[in-house]
Amino acid sequence: MATKQAPYPTTHQDDEKSLHRSPTGVTMSPELFEKLYLSPKVPRAGDYNKRFANPTALGFIGFVISASTFAMVMMGWGGSTGLSPVAGIFFFVGPVTMTFALIFEWILGNFFSMMVMGLFDVFWLSFGLLQLPNLALGSPFATADDPTGTLSRDYNAAIGLYLVVYGFAFFTFFVFTTRINVVLATIFSLTAIAAWILSASYFKSSWGDFETALVLQKTGGAIIFAVSLLGWYMTFVIMAGEMRISVNFPVGDLSHFWPSTDVELAAREHSD
């Protein structure tokens, strides 16, 4: 009796897409996994990444819409002078998409992507509170000359300190993005710099040097705009990969500078 031939060889590699086909399914190389999920491929229980859609692009699209809008207002494009008309970017566009992405990154076991979504999620929410005048956050520092208190040294210095801390948080994430790719590393390094420049703007405001503060604000906005452009590119790369577009968009893979985990991954996956 003739044996039935498999529809494809036992193992087959598609070099262009870094996909590995076998009779039991399709797996991807660690390099492609990191490009799509922005997390190193590590052994994990279950097959959630085969059953659920990749949530990373959802979080990124919320981030870049919010970041690009924020940056343009900071630079005063079109005569814009305040963020309160676009407060939705701080509470809906960014946080809603990134919260959903965060939850599903956690379900998929993508540690670093989950941390990234959480970091930016709470940043937009916390910074958005400053754009709601009804909260009157500066009222404890109000004076006759400054009835809102938002021009006081105490108010602006506190925000400046908060941005200094967030800058160090972004820099911490930058260190770990050197394991992934150049685009993501550039995003976090520039975001850290922008946070520190914006903190300097608030410190200048606390001392009454509003002219220099405005220059620093526009500089920080320009850097964040550059970050948003890189974010748009990264979003396009992830979506192109998921839609199986056969063009290999470069992101500057950095994983080959680190010790390879392919052997350990193969052993763990076969043992499961």
PDB file of C-alpha atoms in Angstrom, residues 42-214:
ATOM      1  CA  VAL A  42      11.217  32.727  25.793  1.00  0.00           C
ATOM      2  CA  PRO A  43       9.760  29.316  26.720  1.00  0.00           C
ATOM      3  CA  ARG A  44       6.237  29.573  28.106  1.00  0.00           C
ATOM      4  CA  ALA A  45       3.351  27.274  28.819  1.00  0.00           C
ATOM      5  CA  GLY A  46       0.387  27.214  26.467  1.00  0.00           C
ATOM      6  CA  ASP A  47      -0.087  28.387  22.893  1.00  0.00           C
ATOM      7  CA  TYR A  48      -1.846  31.703  23.431  1.00  0.00           C
ATOM      8  CA  ASN A  49       0.257  33.496  20.818  1.00  0.00           C
ATOM      9  CA  LYS A  50      -1.162  31.069  18.232  1.00  0.00           C
ATOM     10  CA  ARG A  51      -4.762  31.485  19.386  1.00  0.00           C
ATOM     11  CA  PHE A  52      -4.959  35.249  19.970  1.00  0.00           C
ATOM     12  CA  ALA A  53      -4.091  38.238  17.811  1.00  0.00           C
ATOM     13  CA  ASN A  54      -0.931  40.249  18.411  1.00  0.00           C
ATOM     14  CA  PRO A  55      -1.969  43.195  20.662  1.00  0.00           C
ATOM     15  CA  THR A  56       1.296  45.143  20.370  1.00  0.00           C
ATOM     16  CA  ALA A  57       0.227  47.237  17.368  1.00  0.00           C
ATOM     17  CA  LEU A  58      -2.986  48.256  19.182  1.00  0.00           C
ATOM     18  CA  GLY A  59      -0.989  49.719  22.052  1.00  0.00           C
ATOM     19  CA  PHE A  60       1.420  51.400  19.665  1.00  0.00           C
ATOM     20  CA  ILE A  61      -1.306  53.081  17.614  1.00  0.00           C
ATOM     21  CA  GLY A  62      -2.808  54.563  20.773  1.00  0.00           C
ATOM     22  CA  PHE A  63       0.621  55.763  21.862  1.00  0.00           C
ATOM     23  CA  VAL A  64       1.585  57.408  18.577  1.00  0.00           C
ATOM     24  CA  ILE A  65      -1.754  59.206  18.115  1.00  0.00           C
ATOM     25  CA  SER A  66      -1.459  60.616  21.635  1.00  0.00           C
ATOM     26  CA  ALA A  67       2.262  61.398  21.392  1.00  0.00           C
ATOM     27  CA  SER A  68       2.094  63.132  18.007  1.00  0.00           C
ATOM     28  CA  THR A  69      -0.887  65.253  19.093  1.00  0.00           C
ATOM     29  CA  PHE A  70       0.821  66.103  22.401  1.00  0.00           C
ATOM     30  CA  ALA A  71       4.042  67.059  20.583  1.00  0.00           C
ATOM     31  CA  MET A  72       2.353  69.339  18.050  1.00  0.00           C
ATOM     32  CA  VAL A  73       0.492  71.217  20.790  1.00  0.00           C
ATOM     33  CA  MET A  74       3.720  71.554  22.792  1.00  0.00           C
ATOM     34  CA  MET A  75       5.341  73.153  19.742  1.00  0.00           C
ATOM     35  CA  GLY A  76       2.379  75.473  19.257  1.00  0.00           C
ATOM     36  CA  TRP A  77       1.534  74.305  15.755  1.00  0.00           C
ATOM     37  CA  GLY A  78      -1.531  75.958  14.235  1.00  0.00           C
ATOM     38  CA  GLY A  79      -1.631  78.465  17.068  1.00  0.00           C
ATOM     39  CA  SER A  80      -2.459  75.852  19.716  1.00  0.00           C
ATOM     40  CA  THR A  81      -1.696  76.963  23.264  1.00  0.00           C
ATOM     41  CA  GLY A  82      -3.161  74.298  25.554  1.00  0.00           C
ATOM     42  CA  LEU A  83      -3.912  70.602  25.836  1.00  0.00           C
ATOM     43  CA  SER A  84      -7.347  70.781  27.459  1.00  0.00           C
ATOM     44  CA  PRO A  85      -9.208  70.622  24.087  1.00  0.00           C
ATOM     45  CA  VAL A  86      -7.501  67.297  23.350  1.00  0.00           C
ATOM     46  CA  ALA A  87      -7.710  65.864  26.874  1.00  0.00           C
ATOM     47  CA  GLY A  88      -9.140  62.713  25.297  1.00  0.00           C
ATOM     48  CA  ILE A  89      -5.657  61.604  24.272  1.00  0.00           C
ATOM     49  CA  PHE A  90      -4.762  61.318  27.974  1.00  0.00           C
ATOM     50  CA  PHE A  91      -7.821  59.327  29.044  1.00  0.00           C
ATOM     51  CA  PHE A  92      -9.173  57.456  26.023  1.00  0.00           C
ATOM     52  CA  VAL A  93      -7.002  57.256  22.910  1.00  0.00           C
ATOM     53  CA  GLY A  94      -3.799  56.338  24.722  1.00  0.00           C
ATOM     54  CA  PRO A  95      -4.923  54.636  27.949  1.00  0.00           C
ATOM     55  CA  VAL A  96      -7.844  52.615  26.559  1.00  0.00           C
ATOM     56  CA  THR A  97      -5.869  51.060  23.710  1.00  0.00           C
ATOM     57  CA  MET A  98      -2.796  50.520  25.891  1.00  0.00           C
ATOM     58  CA  THR A  99      -4.809  49.009  28.737  1.00  0.00           C
ATOM     59  CA  PHE A 100      -6.306  46.424  26.368  1.00  0.00           C
ATOM     60  CA  ALA A 101      -2.859  45.790  24.898  1.00  0.00           C
ATOM     61  CA  LEU A 102      -1.352  45.486  28.386  1.00  0.00           C
ATOM     62  CA  ILE A 103      -3.905  42.859  29.453  1.00  0.00           C
ATOM     63  CA  PHE A 104      -3.393  40.732  26.362  1.00  0.00           C
ATOM     64  CA  GLU A 105       0.398  41.088  26.440  1.00  0.00           C
ATOM     65  CA  TRP A 106       0.169  39.716  29.993  1.00  0.00           C
ATOM     66  CA  ILE A 107      -2.032  36.840  28.809  1.00  0.00           C
ATOM     67  CA  LEU A 108       0.421  36.045  26.004  1.00  0.00           C
ATOM     68  CA  GLY A 109       3.312  36.140  28.455  1.00  0.00           C
ATOM     69  CA  ASN A 110       5.132  39.013  26.716  1.00  0.00           C
ATOM     70  CA  PHE A 111       6.801  40.567  29.742  1.00  0.00           C
ATOM     71  CA  PHE A 112       8.593  43.548  28.219  1.00  0.00           C
ATOM     72  CA  SER A 113       5.713  44.614  25.961  1.00  0.00           C
ATOM     73  CA  MET A 114       3.400  44.433  28.965  1.00  0.00           C
ATOM     74  CA  MET A 115       5.730  46.693  30.952  1.00  0.00           C
ATOM     75  CA  VAL A 116       5.973  49.196  28.083  1.00  0.00           C
ATOM     76  CA  MET A 117       2.183  49.435  27.767  1.00  0.00           C
ATOM     77  CA  GLY A 118       1.809  49.903  31.511  1.00  0.00           C
ATOM     78  CA  LEU A 119       4.515  52.574  31.688  1.00  0.00           C
ATOM     79  CA  PHE A 120       2.984  54.790  29.014  1.00  0.00           C
ATOM     80  CA  ASP A 121      -0.580  54.011  30.102  1.00  0.00           C
ATOM     81  CA  VAL A 122      -0.169  55.482  33.569  1.00  0.00           C
ATOM     82  CA  PHE A 123       1.938  58.360  32.246  1.00  0.00           C
ATOM     83  CA  TRP A 124      -0.849  59.581  29.955  1.00  0.00           C
ATOM     84  CA  LEU A 125      -3.425  59.196  32.716  1.00  0.00           C
ATOM     85  CA  SER A 126      -1.365  61.049  35.319  1.00  0.00           C
ATOM     86  CA  PHE A 127      -0.245  63.837  32.997  1.00  0.00           C
ATOM     87  CA  GLY A 128      -3.790  64.221  31.713  1.00  0.00           C
ATOM     88  CA  LEU A 129      -4.946  65.282  35.172  1.00  0.00           C
ATOM     89  CA  LEU A 130      -2.876  68.433  34.763  1.00  0.00           C
ATOM     90  CA  GLN A 131      -4.964  69.394  31.730  1.00  0.00           C
ATOM     91  CA  LEU A 132      -8.279  69.441  33.614  1.00  0.00           C
ATOM     92  CA  PRO A 133      -8.757  72.949  35.069  1.00  0.00           C
ATOM     93  CA  ASN A 134     -11.848  71.833  36.994  1.00  0.00           C
ATOM     94  CA  LEU A 135      -9.615  69.807  39.333  1.00  0.00           C
ATOM     95  CA  ALA A 136      -7.882  73.028  40.451  1.00  0.00           C
ATOM     96  CA  LEU A 137      -4.692  71.145  41.329  1.00  0.00           C
ATOM     97  CA  GLY A 138      -2.808  74.408  41.817  1.00  0.00           C
ATOM     98  CA  SER A 139      -5.342  75.939  44.215  1.00  0.00           C
ATOM     99  CA  PRO A 140      -3.250  75.226  47.362  1.00  0.00           C
ATOM    100  CA  PHE A 141      -0.597  77.557  45.925  1.00  0.00           C
ATOM    101  CA  ALA A 142      -2.976  80.289  44.713  1.00  0.00           C
ATOM    102  CA  THR A 143      -2.221  83.930  45.425  1.00  0.00           C
ATOM    103  CA  ALA A 144      -3.832  87.224  44.499  1.00  0.00           C
ATOM    104  CA  ASP A 145      -1.495  87.559  41.517  1.00  0.00           C
ATOM    105  CA  ASP A 146      -1.887  83.888  40.524  1.00  0.00           C
ATOM    106  CA  PRO A 147      -5.445  82.793  41.379  1.00  0.00           C
ATOM    107  CA  THR A 148      -4.990  79.337  39.798  1.00  0.00           C
ATOM    108  CA  GLY A 149      -1.640  78.616  41.471  1.00  0.00           C
ATOM    109  CA  THR A 150      -0.307  77.022  38.278  1.00  0.00           C
ATOM    110  CA  LEU A 151       2.413  79.652  37.929  1.00  0.00           C
ATOM    111  CA  SER A 152       3.760  79.140  41.440  1.00  0.00           C
ATOM    112  CA  ARG A 153       7.189  77.745  42.227  1.00  0.00           C
ATOM    113  CA  ASP A 154       5.772  74.907  44.320  1.00  0.00           C
ATOM    114  CA  TYR A 155       3.386  73.688  41.621  1.00  0.00           C
ATOM    115  CA  ASN A 156       5.842  73.740  38.717  1.00  0.00           C
ATOM    116  CA  ALA A 157       8.761  72.359  40.727  1.00  0.00           C
ATOM    117  CA  ALA A 158       6.663  69.347  41.770  1.00  0.00           C
ATOM    118  CA  ILE A 159       5.798  68.560  38.139  1.00  0.00           C
ATOM    119  CA  GLY A 160       9.441  69.042  37.176  1.00  0.00           C
ATOM    120  CA  LEU A 161      10.521  66.485  39.777  1.00  0.00           C
ATOM    121  CA  TYR A 162       7.886  64.043  38.527  1.00  0.00           C
ATOM    122  CA  LEU A 163       9.229  64.315  34.976  1.00  0.00           C
ATOM    123  CA  VAL A 164      12.798  63.813  36.204  1.00  0.00           C
ATOM    124  CA  VAL A 165      11.734  60.513  37.774  1.00  0.00           C
ATOM    125  CA  TYR A 166       9.840  59.476  34.654  1.00  0.00           C
ATOM    126  CA  GLY A 167      12.906  60.285  32.579  1.00  0.00           C
ATOM    127  CA  PHE A 168      14.883  57.761  34.619  1.00  0.00           C
ATOM    128  CA  ALA A 169      12.070  55.225  34.109  1.00  0.00           C
ATOM    129  CA  PHE A 170      12.282  55.713  30.341  1.00  0.00           C
ATOM    130  CA  PHE A 171      16.074  55.426  30.502  1.00  0.00           C
ATOM    131  CA  THR A 172      15.761  52.146  32.418  1.00  0.00           C
ATOM    132  CA  PHE A 173      13.559  50.770  29.648  1.00  0.00           C
ATOM    133  CA  PHE A 174      16.060  52.051  27.074  1.00  0.00           C
ATOM    134  CA  VAL A 175      18.739  49.823  28.605  1.00  0.00           C
ATOM    135  CA  PHE A 176      16.606  46.748  27.979  1.00  0.00           C
ATOM    136  CA  THR A 177      15.588  47.807  24.455  1.00  0.00           C
ATOM    137  CA  THR A 178      19.245  47.399  23.455  1.00  0.00           C
ATOM    138  CA  ARG A 179      18.350  43.690  23.514  1.00  0.00           C
ATOM    139  CA  ILE A 180      15.643  44.177  20.863  1.00  0.00           C
ATOM    140  CA  ASN A 181      16.164  46.688  18.037  1.00  0.00           C
ATOM    141  CA  VAL A 182      17.519  50.136  17.156  1.00  0.00           C
ATOM    142  CA  VAL A 183      14.124  51.749  16.503  1.00  0.00           C
ATOM    143  CA  LEU A 184      12.744  50.835  19.919  1.00  0.00           C
ATOM    144  CA  ALA A 185      16.002  51.817  21.645  1.00  0.00           C
ATOM    145  CA  THR A 186      15.914  55.205  19.916  1.00  0.00           C
ATOM    146  CA  ILE A 187      12.281  55.719  20.965  1.00  0.00           C
ATOM    147  CA  PHE A 188      13.093  55.212  24.637  1.00  0.00           C
ATOM    148  CA  SER A 189      16.353  57.163  24.628  1.00  0.00           C
ATOM    149  CA  LEU A 190      14.674  60.172  22.998  1.00  0.00           C
ATOM    150  CA  THR A 191      11.650  59.907  25.293  1.00  0.00           C
ATOM    151  CA  ALA A 192      13.946  60.006  28.335  1.00  0.00           C
ATOM    152  CA  ILE A 193      15.703  63.095  26.964  1.00  0.00           C
ATOM    153  CA  ALA A 194      12.353  64.761  26.192  1.00  0.00           C
ATOM    154  CA  ALA A 195      11.105  64.090  29.727  1.00  0.00           C
ATOM    155  CA  TRP A 196      14.199  65.714  31.223  1.00  0.00           C
ATOM    156  CA  ILE A 197      13.928  68.726  28.887  1.00  0.00           C
ATOM    157  CA  LEU A 198      10.258  69.188  29.782  1.00  0.00           C
ATOM    158  CA  SER A 199      11.177  68.914  33.461  1.00  0.00           C
ATOM    159  CA  ALA A 200      13.693  71.729  32.916  1.00  0.00           C
ATOM    160  CA  SER A 201      10.887  73.756  31.332  1.00  0.00           C
ATOM    161  CA  TYR A 202       8.792  73.353  34.479  1.00  0.00           C
ATOM    162  CA  PHE A 203      11.755  74.265  36.696  1.00  0.00           C
ATOM    163  CA  LYS A 204      12.308  77.429  34.634  1.00  0.00           C
ATOM    164  CA  SER A 205       8.617  78.243  35.046  1.00  0.00           C
ATOM    165  CA  SER A 206       8.951  77.778  38.798  1.00  0.00           C
ATOM    166  CA  TRP A 207      11.593  80.521  38.798  1.00  0.00           C
ATOM    167  CA  GLY A 208       9.531  82.818  36.590  1.00  0.00           C
ATOM    168  CA  ASP A 209      11.736  82.461  33.495  1.00  0.00           C
ATOM    169  CA  PHE A 210       8.811  81.806  31.168  1.00  0.00           C
ATOM    170  CA  GLU A 211      10.674  82.743  27.989  1.00  0.00           C
ATOM    171  CA  THR A 212      13.279  80.016  28.473  1.00  0.00           C
ATOM    172  CA  ALA A 213      10.581  77.650  29.687  1.00  0.00           C
ATOM    173  CA  LEU A 214       8.713  78.087  26.394  1.00  0.00           C
TER     174      LEU A 214
END
